[in-house]
Short mmCIF file of C-alpha atoms in Angstrom, two decimals:
data_model
loop_
_atom_site.label_atom_id
_atom_site.label_comp_id
_atom_site.label_asym_id
_atom_site.label_seq_id
_atom_site.Cartn_x
_atom_site.Cartn_y
_atom_site.Cartn_z
CA MET A 28 85.08 -37.11 -25.66
CA PHE A 29 82.74 -34.89 -23.76
CA THR A 30 83.16 -31.32 -24.90
CA LEU A 31 81.69 -28.03 -23.77
CA ALA A 32 79.90 -27.57 -27.13
CA ARG A 33 78.01 -30.85 -26.76
CA PHE A 34 77.00 -29.96 -23.20
CA GLU A 35 75.58 -26.61 -24.29
CA MET A 36 73.56 -28.25 -27.09
CA LYS A 37 71.94 -30.68 -24.62
CA VAL A 38 71.06 -27.84 -22.29
CA ARG A 39 69.41 -25.90 -25.13
CA ARG A 40 67.36 -28.97 -26.23
CA ALA A 41 66.17 -29.56 -22.65
CA ALA A 42 65.15 -25.92 -22.31
CA VAL A 43 63.11 -26.08 -25.56
CA ALA A 44 61.33 -29.24 -24.40
CA VAL A 45 60.47 -27.75 -21.00
CA GLY A 46 59.19 -24.56 -22.65
CA ALA A 47 56.93 -26.51 -25.01
CA LEU A 48 55.57 -28.55 -22.11
CA LEU A 49 54.76 -25.43 -20.06
CA ALA A 50 53.10 -23.72 -23.04
CA SER A 51 50.83 -26.71 -23.56
CA ALA A 52 49.91 -26.77 -19.88
CA PHE A 53 48.98 -23.08 -19.84
CA ALA A 54 46.97 -23.40 -23.05
CA PHE A 55 44.95 -26.27 -21.55
CA ALA A 56 44.43 -24.55 -18.20
CA GLY A 57 43.06 -21.30 -19.71
CA PRO A 58 39.78 -22.51 -21.27
CA ALA A 59 39.30 -25.09 -18.53
CA LYS A 60 38.55 -22.33 -16.05
CA SER A 61 35.84 -20.74 -18.24
CA ALA A 62 34.07 -23.87 -19.48
CA PRO A 63 35.06 -27.23 -17.97
CA LEU A 64 34.95 -30.05 -20.43
CA PRO A 65 32.22 -32.65 -19.87
CA LEU A 66 33.38 -35.95 -18.56
CA PHE A 67 31.09 -37.87 -20.94
CA PRO A 68 30.56 -35.66 -24.03
CA PHE A 69 28.53 -38.36 -25.81
CA PHE A 70 25.62 -37.89 -23.33
CA MET A 71 23.57 -34.98 -24.75
CA SER A 72 21.53 -32.67 -22.53
CA PRO A 73 17.75 -33.09 -22.95
CA PRO A 74 16.21 -30.47 -25.30
CA VAL A 75 14.41 -27.57 -23.65
CA GLN A 76 10.69 -27.75 -24.49
CA ALA A 77 8.72 -24.55 -25.06
CA GLU A 78 5.71 -24.01 -22.83
CA PRO A 79 2.45 -24.96 -24.56
CA ALA A 80 0.32 -22.11 -25.88
CA PRO A 81 -2.62 -21.19 -23.65
CA TYR A 82 -5.85 -22.96 -24.61
CA TYR A 83 -8.46 -20.76 -26.22
CA GLN A 84 -12.02 -21.83 -26.91
CA ALA A 85 -13.80 -19.88 -29.60
CA PRO A 86 -17.24 -18.59 -28.69
CA GLN A 87 -20.07 -20.76 -29.88
CA ALA A 88 -21.99 -19.62 -32.93
CA ASP A 89 -25.70 -19.01 -32.70
CA GLU A 90 -26.32 -22.18 -34.69
CA ASP A 91 -25.19 -24.11 -31.59
CA ARG A 92 -27.96 -22.68 -29.43
CA PRO A 93 -30.99 -24.89 -28.78
CA ALA A 94 -33.60 -24.48 -31.51
CA ILE A 95 -36.64 -22.45 -30.52
CA GLU A 96 -39.93 -24.11 -31.35
CA GLN A 97 -42.04 -21.70 -33.38
CA PRO A 98 -45.84 -21.66 -33.15
CA SER A 99 -47.23 -23.75 -36.01
CA ARG A 100 -48.79 -20.72 -37.71
CA PHE A 101 -45.33 -19.13 -38.13
CA LYS A 102 -43.75 -22.20 -39.71
CA ARG A 103 -43.02 -21.95 -43.43
CA GLN A 104 -45.85 -23.54 -45.40
CA VAL A 105 -47.73 -23.40 -48.70
CA VAL A 106 -51.20 -21.90 -48.24
CA ASN A 107 -54.13 -20.83 -50.37
CA TYR A 108 -53.69 -17.18 -51.27
CA PRO A 109 -55.78 -15.82 -54.14
CA THR A 110 -54.31 -12.56 -55.39
CA ARG A 111 -54.10 -10.48 -58.53
CA GLU A 112 -50.33 -10.08 -58.09
CA ALA A 113 -47.99 -12.01 -60.34
CA ALA A 114 -46.06 -15.07 -59.22
CA GLY A 115 -42.81 -14.07 -57.57
CA THR A 116 -44.28 -11.04 -55.80
CA ILE A 117 -43.69 -10.58 -52.07
CA ILE A 118 -46.64 -9.37 -49.99
CA ILE A 119 -45.98 -8.41 -46.37
CA ASP A 120 -49.03 -8.68 -44.13
CA THR A 121 -47.86 -6.33 -41.40
CA PRO A 122 -50.75 -6.69 -38.89
CA ASN A 123 -50.72 -10.51 -39.07
CA THR A 124 -46.89 -10.76 -39.15
CA TYR A 125 -46.82 -12.90 -42.30
CA LEU A 126 -44.80 -12.65 -45.49
CA TYR A 127 -46.28 -14.25 -48.62
CA TYR A 128 -44.23 -15.28 -51.61
CA VAL A 129 -46.78 -15.63 -54.41
CA LEU A 130 -46.56 -18.91 -56.33
CA GLY A 131 -49.53 -18.31 -58.62
CA ASN A 132 -52.64 -20.42 -59.17
CA GLY A 133 -54.07 -19.16 -55.87
CA GLN A 134 -51.16 -20.31 -53.71
CA ALA A 135 -48.25 -18.74 -51.84
CA ILE A 136 -45.50 -19.68 -49.43
CA ARG A 137 -46.23 -18.12 -46.05
CA TYR A 138 -43.47 -17.20 -43.61
CA GLY A 139 -43.74 -15.90 -40.05
CA ILE A 140 -42.05 -12.53 -39.62
CA GLY A 141 -41.23 -9.81 -37.12
CA VAL A 142 -42.26 -6.25 -38.06
CA GLY A 143 -41.71 -2.69 -36.91
CA ARG A 144 -42.65 -1.72 -33.39
CA ASP A 145 -45.30 0.88 -32.65
CA GLY A 146 -44.51 4.04 -34.58
CA PHE A 147 -42.04 2.35 -36.93
CA THR A 148 -44.29 0.47 -39.33
CA TRP A 149 -44.60 1.66 -42.90
CA SER A 150 -46.36 0.65 -46.10
CA GLY A 151 -45.93 0.98 -49.83
CA VAL A 152 -44.46 -0.73 -52.87
CA GLN A 153 -40.73 -1.29 -53.30
CA THR A 154 -38.41 -3.55 -55.26
CA VAL A 155 -35.46 -5.63 -54.17
CA THR A 156 -32.40 -3.65 -55.25
CA ARG A 157 -29.64 -5.71 -53.66
CA LYS A 158 -29.06 -9.08 -52.02
CA ALA A 159 -26.34 -10.04 -49.54
CA GLU A 160 -25.27 -13.19 -47.71
CA TRP A 161 -24.22 -12.71 -44.07
CA PRO A 162 -24.48 -8.95 -44.52
CA ALA A 163 -22.55 -6.40 -42.50
CA TRP A 164 -24.59 -3.91 -40.51
CA THR A 165 -24.09 -0.16 -40.44
CA PRO A 166 -26.92 1.40 -38.41
CA PRO A 167 -28.30 4.53 -40.10
CA ALA A 168 -27.72 7.90 -38.47
CA GLU A 169 -31.32 8.24 -37.31
CA MET A 170 -31.12 4.88 -35.52
CA ILE A 171 -27.87 5.85 -33.79
CA ALA A 172 -29.47 9.14 -32.71
CA ARG A 173 -32.20 7.13 -30.96
CA GLN A 174 -29.86 4.44 -29.65
CA PRO A 175 -26.36 5.95 -29.29
CA TYR A 176 -25.00 2.75 -27.71
CA LEU A 177 -25.30 0.87 -31.05
CA PRO A 178 -22.07 -0.06 -32.88
CA ARG A 179 -21.18 2.12 -35.85
CA HIS A 180 -20.42 -0.97 -37.91
CA MET A 181 -20.64 -4.73 -37.40
CA ALA A 182 -19.19 -7.37 -39.68
CA GLY A 183 -21.48 -10.10 -40.96
CA GLY A 184 -21.72 -13.35 -39.05
CA PRO A 185 -23.89 -15.37 -36.65
CA GLY A 186 -23.87 -12.58 -34.07
CA ASN A 187 -24.99 -9.90 -36.52
CA PRO A 188 -28.64 -8.79 -36.05
CA LEU A 189 -29.22 -8.94 -39.83
CA GLY A 190 -28.78 -12.70 -39.75
CA ALA A 191 -27.83 -14.96 -42.63
CA ARG A 192 -29.33 -13.04 -45.59
CA ALA A 193 -30.63 -9.60 -46.46
CA MET A 194 -32.69 -8.18 -49.32
CA TYR A 195 -32.52 -4.39 -49.57
CA LEU A 196 -35.68 -2.50 -50.51
CA GLY A 197 -35.36 0.36 -53.00
CA ASN A 198 -33.36 3.33 -51.73
CA THR A 199 -34.85 3.04 -48.25
CA ILE A 200 -33.15 2.03 -45.02
CA TYR A 201 -35.42 -1.02 -44.83
CA ARG A 202 -34.52 -4.64 -45.52
CA ILE A 203 -35.99 -8.10 -45.39
CA HIS A 204 -33.39 -9.97 -43.38
CA GLY A 205 -32.68 -12.83 -41.01
CA THR A 206 -32.26 -12.63 -37.26
CA ASN A 207 -30.20 -14.16 -34.48
CA MET A 208 -33.24 -13.76 -32.21
CA PRO A 209 -35.83 -16.18 -33.63
CA GLU A 210 -38.03 -15.66 -30.57
CA THR A 211 -38.98 -12.24 -31.98
CA ILE A 212 -40.85 -13.74 -34.94
CA GLY A 213 -44.51 -12.79 -34.67
CA THR A 214 -43.76 -9.61 -32.70
CA GLN A 215 -43.51 -5.89 -33.40
CA VAL A 216 -39.94 -5.19 -32.41
CA SER A 217 -37.86 -3.75 -35.26
CA SER A 218 -37.21 -0.22 -36.51
CA GLY A 219 -39.13 -0.98 -39.69
CA CYS A 220 -37.21 -3.88 -41.21
CA ILE A 221 -38.90 -7.22 -41.83
CA ARG A 222 -37.18 -10.15 -40.14
CA LEU A 223 -37.42 -13.93 -40.64
CA THR A 224 -35.59 -16.81 -39.03
CA ASN A 225 -32.23 -17.52 -40.66
CA THR A 226 -33.61 -20.75 -42.12
CA ASP A 227 -36.63 -19.00 -43.65
CA VAL A 228 -34.74 -15.99 -44.95
CA SER A 229 -32.25 -18.32 -46.67
CA ASP A 230 -35.16 -20.12 -48.36
CA LEU A 231 -36.76 -16.84 -49.46
CA TYR A 232 -33.40 -15.49 -50.62
CA SER A 233 -32.98 -18.48 -52.95
CA ARG A 234 -36.30 -17.63 -54.66
CA VAL A 235 -35.99 -13.85 -54.90
CA THR A 236 -34.15 -11.94 -57.61
CA VAL A 237 -33.10 -8.32 -57.83
CA GLY A 238 -36.12 -6.44 -59.15
CA THR A 239 -38.69 -8.51 -57.22
CA LYS A 240 -41.77 -6.49 -56.34
CA VAL A 241 -42.46 -6.08 -52.62
CA ILE A 242 -45.83 -4.86 -51.32
CA VAL A 243 -45.95 -3.81 -47.67
CA LEU A 244 -49.48 -3.53 -46.28
CA PRO A 245 -50.21 -0.93 -43.59
CA MET A 246 -50.83 -1.90 -40.00
CA ASP A 247 -54.47 -0.74 -40.13
CA ARG A 248 -55.38 -2.84 -43.20
CA ARG A 249 -55.62 -6.61 -43.08
CA ALA A 250 -54.22 -8.70 -45.89
CA ASP A 251 -57.46 -10.70 -45.84
CA ASN A 252 -59.18 -7.70 -47.44
CA ALA A 253 -56.37 -6.75 -49.77
CA HIS A 254 -55.52 -8.22 -53.15
CA GLY A 255 -58.78 -10.19 -53.30
CA ARG A 256 -57.99 -12.80 -50.65
CA ARG A 257 -60.96 -14.54 -49.09
CA GLY A 258 -60.92 -17.25 -46.45
#
């Protein structure tokens, strides 16, 4: 028998079902407006690739420059060199732009060098007090006063004017060192330092020890007449 109570129960159940259906529809419609779902979620978007870094080519080192052919008289060689100085002594022939490393028994290794320009040569006896590979360069105050455009400090390396090796003389500002300008060997160009090619200064450096005696001959006195050398 159909009663009023049963009718009311059916109406309540229908209302609950319709409410649940509407709630689900609204819940689905809300996020759909902000971010529509992909039709095929299993197809992934291609990854975004970062732009490649700009290409940078480092400057070429001086070793990459074409080798400069030195005159044969400036090439490192063993020569006859009678002298009263002990083996291991360095004798710098300023006017002839040679450096002699005494071997003894009347022989020496001769290197071509660059010396001080006019007004900057010097002479005397010193000792090697320090050695350095690829030395840094800090121009002394008097050099900066003459050439204010010089850097106050330069790290060691192929572009450094002191070259591959340096041997410091006593407490002076002078050094025997390499050069990144091999074309200056045989000339009077420095502020008093003695320069060799990087290859030659590396060879000399391997032979010299701290305490080595260094004799620098004056510009007005030839090495041929000093230390008993003849011929």
